[in-house]
PDB file of C-alpha atoms in Angstrom:
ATOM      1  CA  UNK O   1       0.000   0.000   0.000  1.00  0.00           C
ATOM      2  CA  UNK O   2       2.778   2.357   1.239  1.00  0.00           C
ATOM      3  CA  UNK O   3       6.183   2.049  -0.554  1.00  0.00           C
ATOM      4  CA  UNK O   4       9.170   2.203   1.809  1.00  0.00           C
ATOM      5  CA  UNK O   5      10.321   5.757  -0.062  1.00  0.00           C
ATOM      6  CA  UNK O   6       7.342   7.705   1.003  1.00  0.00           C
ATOM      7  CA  UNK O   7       8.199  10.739   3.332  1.00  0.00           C
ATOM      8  CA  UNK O   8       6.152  10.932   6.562  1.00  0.00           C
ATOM      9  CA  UNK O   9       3.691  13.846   5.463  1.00  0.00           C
ATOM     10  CA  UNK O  10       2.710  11.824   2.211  1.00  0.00           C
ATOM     11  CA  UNK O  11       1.703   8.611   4.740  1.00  0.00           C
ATOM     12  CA  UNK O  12      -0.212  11.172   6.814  1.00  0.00           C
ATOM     13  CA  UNK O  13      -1.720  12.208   3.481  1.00  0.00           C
ATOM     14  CA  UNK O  14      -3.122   8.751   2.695  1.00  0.00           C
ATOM     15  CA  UNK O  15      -4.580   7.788   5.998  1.00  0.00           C
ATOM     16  CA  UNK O  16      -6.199  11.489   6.058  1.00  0.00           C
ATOM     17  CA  UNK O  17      -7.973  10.286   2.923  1.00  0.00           C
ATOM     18  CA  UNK O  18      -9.076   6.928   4.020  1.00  0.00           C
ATOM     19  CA  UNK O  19     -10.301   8.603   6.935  1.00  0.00           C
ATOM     20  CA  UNK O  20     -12.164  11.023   5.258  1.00  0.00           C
ATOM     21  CA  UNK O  21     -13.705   8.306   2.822  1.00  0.00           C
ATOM     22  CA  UNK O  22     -14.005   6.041   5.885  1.00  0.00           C
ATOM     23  CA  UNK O  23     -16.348   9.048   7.896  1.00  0.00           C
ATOM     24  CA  UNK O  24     -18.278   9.624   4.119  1.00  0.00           C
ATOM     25  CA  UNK O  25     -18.529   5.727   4.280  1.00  0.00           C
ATOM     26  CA  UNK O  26     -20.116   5.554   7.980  1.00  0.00           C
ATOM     27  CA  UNK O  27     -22.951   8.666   7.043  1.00  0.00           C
ATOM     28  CA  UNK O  28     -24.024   7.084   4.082  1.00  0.00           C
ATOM     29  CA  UNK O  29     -24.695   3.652   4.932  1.00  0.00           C
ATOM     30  CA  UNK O  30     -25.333   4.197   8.325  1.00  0.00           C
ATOM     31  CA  UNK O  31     -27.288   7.563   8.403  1.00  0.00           C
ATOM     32  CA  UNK O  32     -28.301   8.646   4.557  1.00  0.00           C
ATOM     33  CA  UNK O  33     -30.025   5.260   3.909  1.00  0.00           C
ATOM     34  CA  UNK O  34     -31.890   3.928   6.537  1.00  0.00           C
ATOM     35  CA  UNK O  35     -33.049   8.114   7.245  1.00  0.00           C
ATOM     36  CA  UNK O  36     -35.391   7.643   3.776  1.00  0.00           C
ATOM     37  CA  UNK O  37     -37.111   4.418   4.557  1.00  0.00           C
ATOM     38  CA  UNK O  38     -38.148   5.880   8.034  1.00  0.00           C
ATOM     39  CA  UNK O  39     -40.962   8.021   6.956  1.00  0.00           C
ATOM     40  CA  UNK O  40     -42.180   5.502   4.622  1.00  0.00           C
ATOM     41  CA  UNK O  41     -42.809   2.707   7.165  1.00  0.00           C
ATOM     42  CA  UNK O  42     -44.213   5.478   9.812  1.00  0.00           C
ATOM     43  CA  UNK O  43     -47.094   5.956   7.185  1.00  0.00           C
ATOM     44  CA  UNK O  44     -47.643   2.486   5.660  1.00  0.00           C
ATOM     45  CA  UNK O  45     -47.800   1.586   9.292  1.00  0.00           C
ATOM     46  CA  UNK O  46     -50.305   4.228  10.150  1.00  0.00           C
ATOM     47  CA  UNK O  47     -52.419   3.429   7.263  1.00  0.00           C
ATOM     48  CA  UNK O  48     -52.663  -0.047   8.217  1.00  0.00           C
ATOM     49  CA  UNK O  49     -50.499  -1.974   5.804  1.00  0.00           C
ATOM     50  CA  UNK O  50     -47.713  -2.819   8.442  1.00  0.00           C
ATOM     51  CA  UNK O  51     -50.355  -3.033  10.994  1.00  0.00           C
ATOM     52  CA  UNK O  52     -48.610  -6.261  12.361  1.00  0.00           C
ATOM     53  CA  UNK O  53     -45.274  -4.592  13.299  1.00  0.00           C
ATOM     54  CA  UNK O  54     -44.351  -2.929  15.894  1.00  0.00           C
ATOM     55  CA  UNK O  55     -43.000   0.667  16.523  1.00  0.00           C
ATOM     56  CA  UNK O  56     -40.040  -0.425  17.862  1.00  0.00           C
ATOM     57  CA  UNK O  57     -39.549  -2.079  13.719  1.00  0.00           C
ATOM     58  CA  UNK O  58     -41.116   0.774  12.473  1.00  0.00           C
ATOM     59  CA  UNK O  59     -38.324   2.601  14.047  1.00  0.00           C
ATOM     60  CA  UNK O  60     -35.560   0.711  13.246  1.00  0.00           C
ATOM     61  CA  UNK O  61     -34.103   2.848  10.969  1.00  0.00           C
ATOM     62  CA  UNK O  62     -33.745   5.813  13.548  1.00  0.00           C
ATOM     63  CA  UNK O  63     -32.178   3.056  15.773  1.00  0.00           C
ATOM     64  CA  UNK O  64     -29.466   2.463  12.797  1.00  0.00           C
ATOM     65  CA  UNK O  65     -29.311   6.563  12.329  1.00  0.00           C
ATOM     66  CA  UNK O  66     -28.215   6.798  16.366  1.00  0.00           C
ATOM     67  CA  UNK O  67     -25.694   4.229  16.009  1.00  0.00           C
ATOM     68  CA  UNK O  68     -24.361   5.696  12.872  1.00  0.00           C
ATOM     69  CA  UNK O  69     -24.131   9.086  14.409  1.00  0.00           C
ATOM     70  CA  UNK O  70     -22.062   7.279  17.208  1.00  0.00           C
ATOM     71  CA  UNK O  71     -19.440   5.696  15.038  1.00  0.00           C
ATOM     72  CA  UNK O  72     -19.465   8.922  12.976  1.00  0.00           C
ATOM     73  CA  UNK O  73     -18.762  10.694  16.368  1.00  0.00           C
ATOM     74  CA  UNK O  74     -15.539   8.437  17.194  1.00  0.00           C
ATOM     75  CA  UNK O  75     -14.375   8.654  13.904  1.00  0.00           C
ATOM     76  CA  UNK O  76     -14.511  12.407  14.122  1.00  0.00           C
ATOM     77  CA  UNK O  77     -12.513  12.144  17.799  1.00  0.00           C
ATOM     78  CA  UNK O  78      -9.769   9.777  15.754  1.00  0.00           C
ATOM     79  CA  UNK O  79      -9.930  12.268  13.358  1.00  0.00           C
ATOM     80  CA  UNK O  80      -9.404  14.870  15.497  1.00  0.00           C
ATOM     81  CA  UNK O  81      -6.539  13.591  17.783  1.00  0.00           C
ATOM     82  CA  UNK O  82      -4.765  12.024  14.640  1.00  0.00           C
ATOM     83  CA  UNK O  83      -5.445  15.853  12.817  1.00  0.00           C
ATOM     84  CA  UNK O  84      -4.619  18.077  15.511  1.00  0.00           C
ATOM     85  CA  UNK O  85      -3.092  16.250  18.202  1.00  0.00           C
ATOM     86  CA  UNK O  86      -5.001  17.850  20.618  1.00  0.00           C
ATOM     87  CA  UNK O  87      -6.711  15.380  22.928  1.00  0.00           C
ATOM     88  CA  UNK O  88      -8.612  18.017  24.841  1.00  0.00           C
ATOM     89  CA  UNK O  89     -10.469  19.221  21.716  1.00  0.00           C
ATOM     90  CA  UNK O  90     -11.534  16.086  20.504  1.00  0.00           C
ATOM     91  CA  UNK O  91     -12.432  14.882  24.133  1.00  0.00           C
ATOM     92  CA  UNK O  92     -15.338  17.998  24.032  1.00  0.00           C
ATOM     93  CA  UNK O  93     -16.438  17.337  20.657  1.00  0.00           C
ATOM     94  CA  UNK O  94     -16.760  13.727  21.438  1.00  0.00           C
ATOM     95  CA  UNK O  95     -18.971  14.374  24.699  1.00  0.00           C
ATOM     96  CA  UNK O  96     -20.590  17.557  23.063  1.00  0.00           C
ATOM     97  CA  UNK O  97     -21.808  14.765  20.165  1.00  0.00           C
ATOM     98  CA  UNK O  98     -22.388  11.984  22.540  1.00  0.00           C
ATOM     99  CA  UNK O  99     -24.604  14.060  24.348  1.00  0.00           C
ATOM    100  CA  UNK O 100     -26.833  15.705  21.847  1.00  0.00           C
ATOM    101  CA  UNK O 101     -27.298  11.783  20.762  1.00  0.00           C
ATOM    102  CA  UNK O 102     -28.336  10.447  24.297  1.00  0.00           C
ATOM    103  CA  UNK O 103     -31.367  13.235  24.284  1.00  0.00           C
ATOM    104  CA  UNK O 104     -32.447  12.539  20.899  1.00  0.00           C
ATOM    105  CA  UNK O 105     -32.119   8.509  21.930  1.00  0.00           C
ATOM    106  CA  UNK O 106     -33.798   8.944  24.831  1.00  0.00           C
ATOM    107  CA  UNK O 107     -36.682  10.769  22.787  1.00  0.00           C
ATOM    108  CA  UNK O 108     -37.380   8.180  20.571  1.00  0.00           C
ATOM    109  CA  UNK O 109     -36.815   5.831  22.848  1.00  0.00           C
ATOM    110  CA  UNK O 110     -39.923   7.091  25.350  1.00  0.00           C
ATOM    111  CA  UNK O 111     -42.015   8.045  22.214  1.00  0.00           C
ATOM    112  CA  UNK O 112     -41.829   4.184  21.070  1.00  0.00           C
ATOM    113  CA  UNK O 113     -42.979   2.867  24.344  1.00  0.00           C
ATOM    114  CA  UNK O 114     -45.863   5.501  24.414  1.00  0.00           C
ATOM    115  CA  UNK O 115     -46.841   4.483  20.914  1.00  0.00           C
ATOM    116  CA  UNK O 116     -46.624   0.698  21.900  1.00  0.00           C
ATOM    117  CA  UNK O 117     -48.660   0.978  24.658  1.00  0.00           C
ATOM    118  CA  UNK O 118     -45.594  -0.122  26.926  1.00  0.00           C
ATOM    119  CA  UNK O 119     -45.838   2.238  29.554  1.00  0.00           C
ATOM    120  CA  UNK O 120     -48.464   5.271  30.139  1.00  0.00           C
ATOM    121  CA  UNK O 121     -45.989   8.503  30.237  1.00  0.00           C
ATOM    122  CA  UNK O 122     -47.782  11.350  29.160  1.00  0.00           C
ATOM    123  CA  UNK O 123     -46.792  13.303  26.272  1.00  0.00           C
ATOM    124  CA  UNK O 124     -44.785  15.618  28.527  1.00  0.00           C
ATOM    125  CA  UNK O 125     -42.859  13.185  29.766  1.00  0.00           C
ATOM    126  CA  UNK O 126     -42.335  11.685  26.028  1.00  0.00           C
ATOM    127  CA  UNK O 127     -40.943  15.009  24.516  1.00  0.00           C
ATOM    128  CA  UNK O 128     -38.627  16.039  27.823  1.00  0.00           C
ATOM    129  CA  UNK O 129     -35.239  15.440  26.216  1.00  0.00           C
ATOM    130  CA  UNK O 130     -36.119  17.792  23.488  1.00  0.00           C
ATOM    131  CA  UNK O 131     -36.674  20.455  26.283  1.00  0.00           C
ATOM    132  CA  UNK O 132     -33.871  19.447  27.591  1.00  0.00           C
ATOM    133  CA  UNK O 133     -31.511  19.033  24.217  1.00  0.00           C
ATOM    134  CA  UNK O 134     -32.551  22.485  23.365  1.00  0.00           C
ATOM    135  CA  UNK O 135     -30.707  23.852  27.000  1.00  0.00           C
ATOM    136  CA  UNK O 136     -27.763  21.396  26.317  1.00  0.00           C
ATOM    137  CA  UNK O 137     -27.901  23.038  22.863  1.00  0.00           C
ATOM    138  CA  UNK O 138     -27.369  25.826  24.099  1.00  0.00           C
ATOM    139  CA  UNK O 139     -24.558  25.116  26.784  1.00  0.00           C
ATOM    140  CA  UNK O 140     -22.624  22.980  23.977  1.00  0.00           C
ATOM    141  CA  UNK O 141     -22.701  26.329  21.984  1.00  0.00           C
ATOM    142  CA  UNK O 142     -20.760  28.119  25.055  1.00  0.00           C
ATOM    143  CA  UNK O 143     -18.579  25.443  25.497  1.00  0.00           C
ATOM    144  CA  UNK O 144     -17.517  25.500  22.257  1.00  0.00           C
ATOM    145  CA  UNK O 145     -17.197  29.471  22.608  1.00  0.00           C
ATOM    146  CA  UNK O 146     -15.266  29.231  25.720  1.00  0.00           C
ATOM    147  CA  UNK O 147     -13.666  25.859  25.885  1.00  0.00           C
ATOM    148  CA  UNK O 148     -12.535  24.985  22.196  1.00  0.00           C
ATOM    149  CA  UNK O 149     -11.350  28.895  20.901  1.00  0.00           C
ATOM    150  CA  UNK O 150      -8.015  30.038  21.488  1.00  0.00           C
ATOM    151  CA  UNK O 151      -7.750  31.917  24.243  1.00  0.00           C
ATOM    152  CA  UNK O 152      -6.978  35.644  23.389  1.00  0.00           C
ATOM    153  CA  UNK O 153      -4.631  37.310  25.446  1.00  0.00           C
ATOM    154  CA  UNK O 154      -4.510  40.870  26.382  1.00  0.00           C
ATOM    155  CA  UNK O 155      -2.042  42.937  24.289  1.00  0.00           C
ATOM    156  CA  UNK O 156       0.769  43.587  26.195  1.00  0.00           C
ATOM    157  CA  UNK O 157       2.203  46.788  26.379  1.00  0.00           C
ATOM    158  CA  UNK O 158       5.728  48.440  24.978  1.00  0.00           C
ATOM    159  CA  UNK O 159       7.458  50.902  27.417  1.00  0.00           C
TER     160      UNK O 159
END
């Protein structure tokens, strides 16, 4: 794959690429595809034609979306470390990503049960991790402000 005579930036070069093809890899098999058949199953199961699965089939493709978006998220932190070498960076993004992803799991997770007939949460309780996703949404944006910028120092003076 890698002759002996290559210099050290052109290897960095080629795993950058398979990286990069590797992350364009994970989205589209794991997040493009299974994304378009999940509308489609929510109405042919509302109109009766799947009437014998469940939700929890019927939502099988957000299940593969949410575990795309995870890989996706630790390719990014490889990405990141192998990039930048900064560990600290990619540690945020990875938690920042992680995070957003638990709420919206969580969400479809509760709104399955409620449609199954599993437990009886009310609809309040089914749409809670958007409320809260939209205050981590918020925090994630100041981390990223405070935490992930360069710091700017004050300009020094010349006496």
């Amino acid at each position: 794959f890698f002759s002996l005579s290559m210099s050290t930036p052109e290897v960095f070069k080629g795993l950058h690429t398979v990286s990069l093809l590797t992350m364009v890899g994970i989205v589209v098999v794991t997040i493009a595809l299974p994304s378009q058949f999940f509308p489609l199953y929510i109405a042919l199961r509302l109109d009766g034609l799947f009437w014998d699965w469940s939700w929890w089939k019927v939502f099988l493709p957000i299940w593969l979306v949410l575990g795309g978006l995870v890989l996706l998220a630790f390719a990014a932190f490889f990405y990141l470390v192998h990039r930048f070498a900064s560990n600290r960076t990619a540690l945020i993004v990875l938690c920042l990503i992680l995070g957003a992803i638990m709420f919206w799991g969580a969400f479809f997770y509760l709104l399955c049960e409620k449609l199954q007939d599993e437990n009886n949460y009310s609809w309040v309780t089914v749409f809670s991790p958007i409320f809260f996703f939209q205050a981590y949404a918020l925090f994630s944006m100041f981390a990223v402000v405070f935490c992930l910028l360069p710091k700017i120092s004050p300009p020094t003076s010349s006496h």
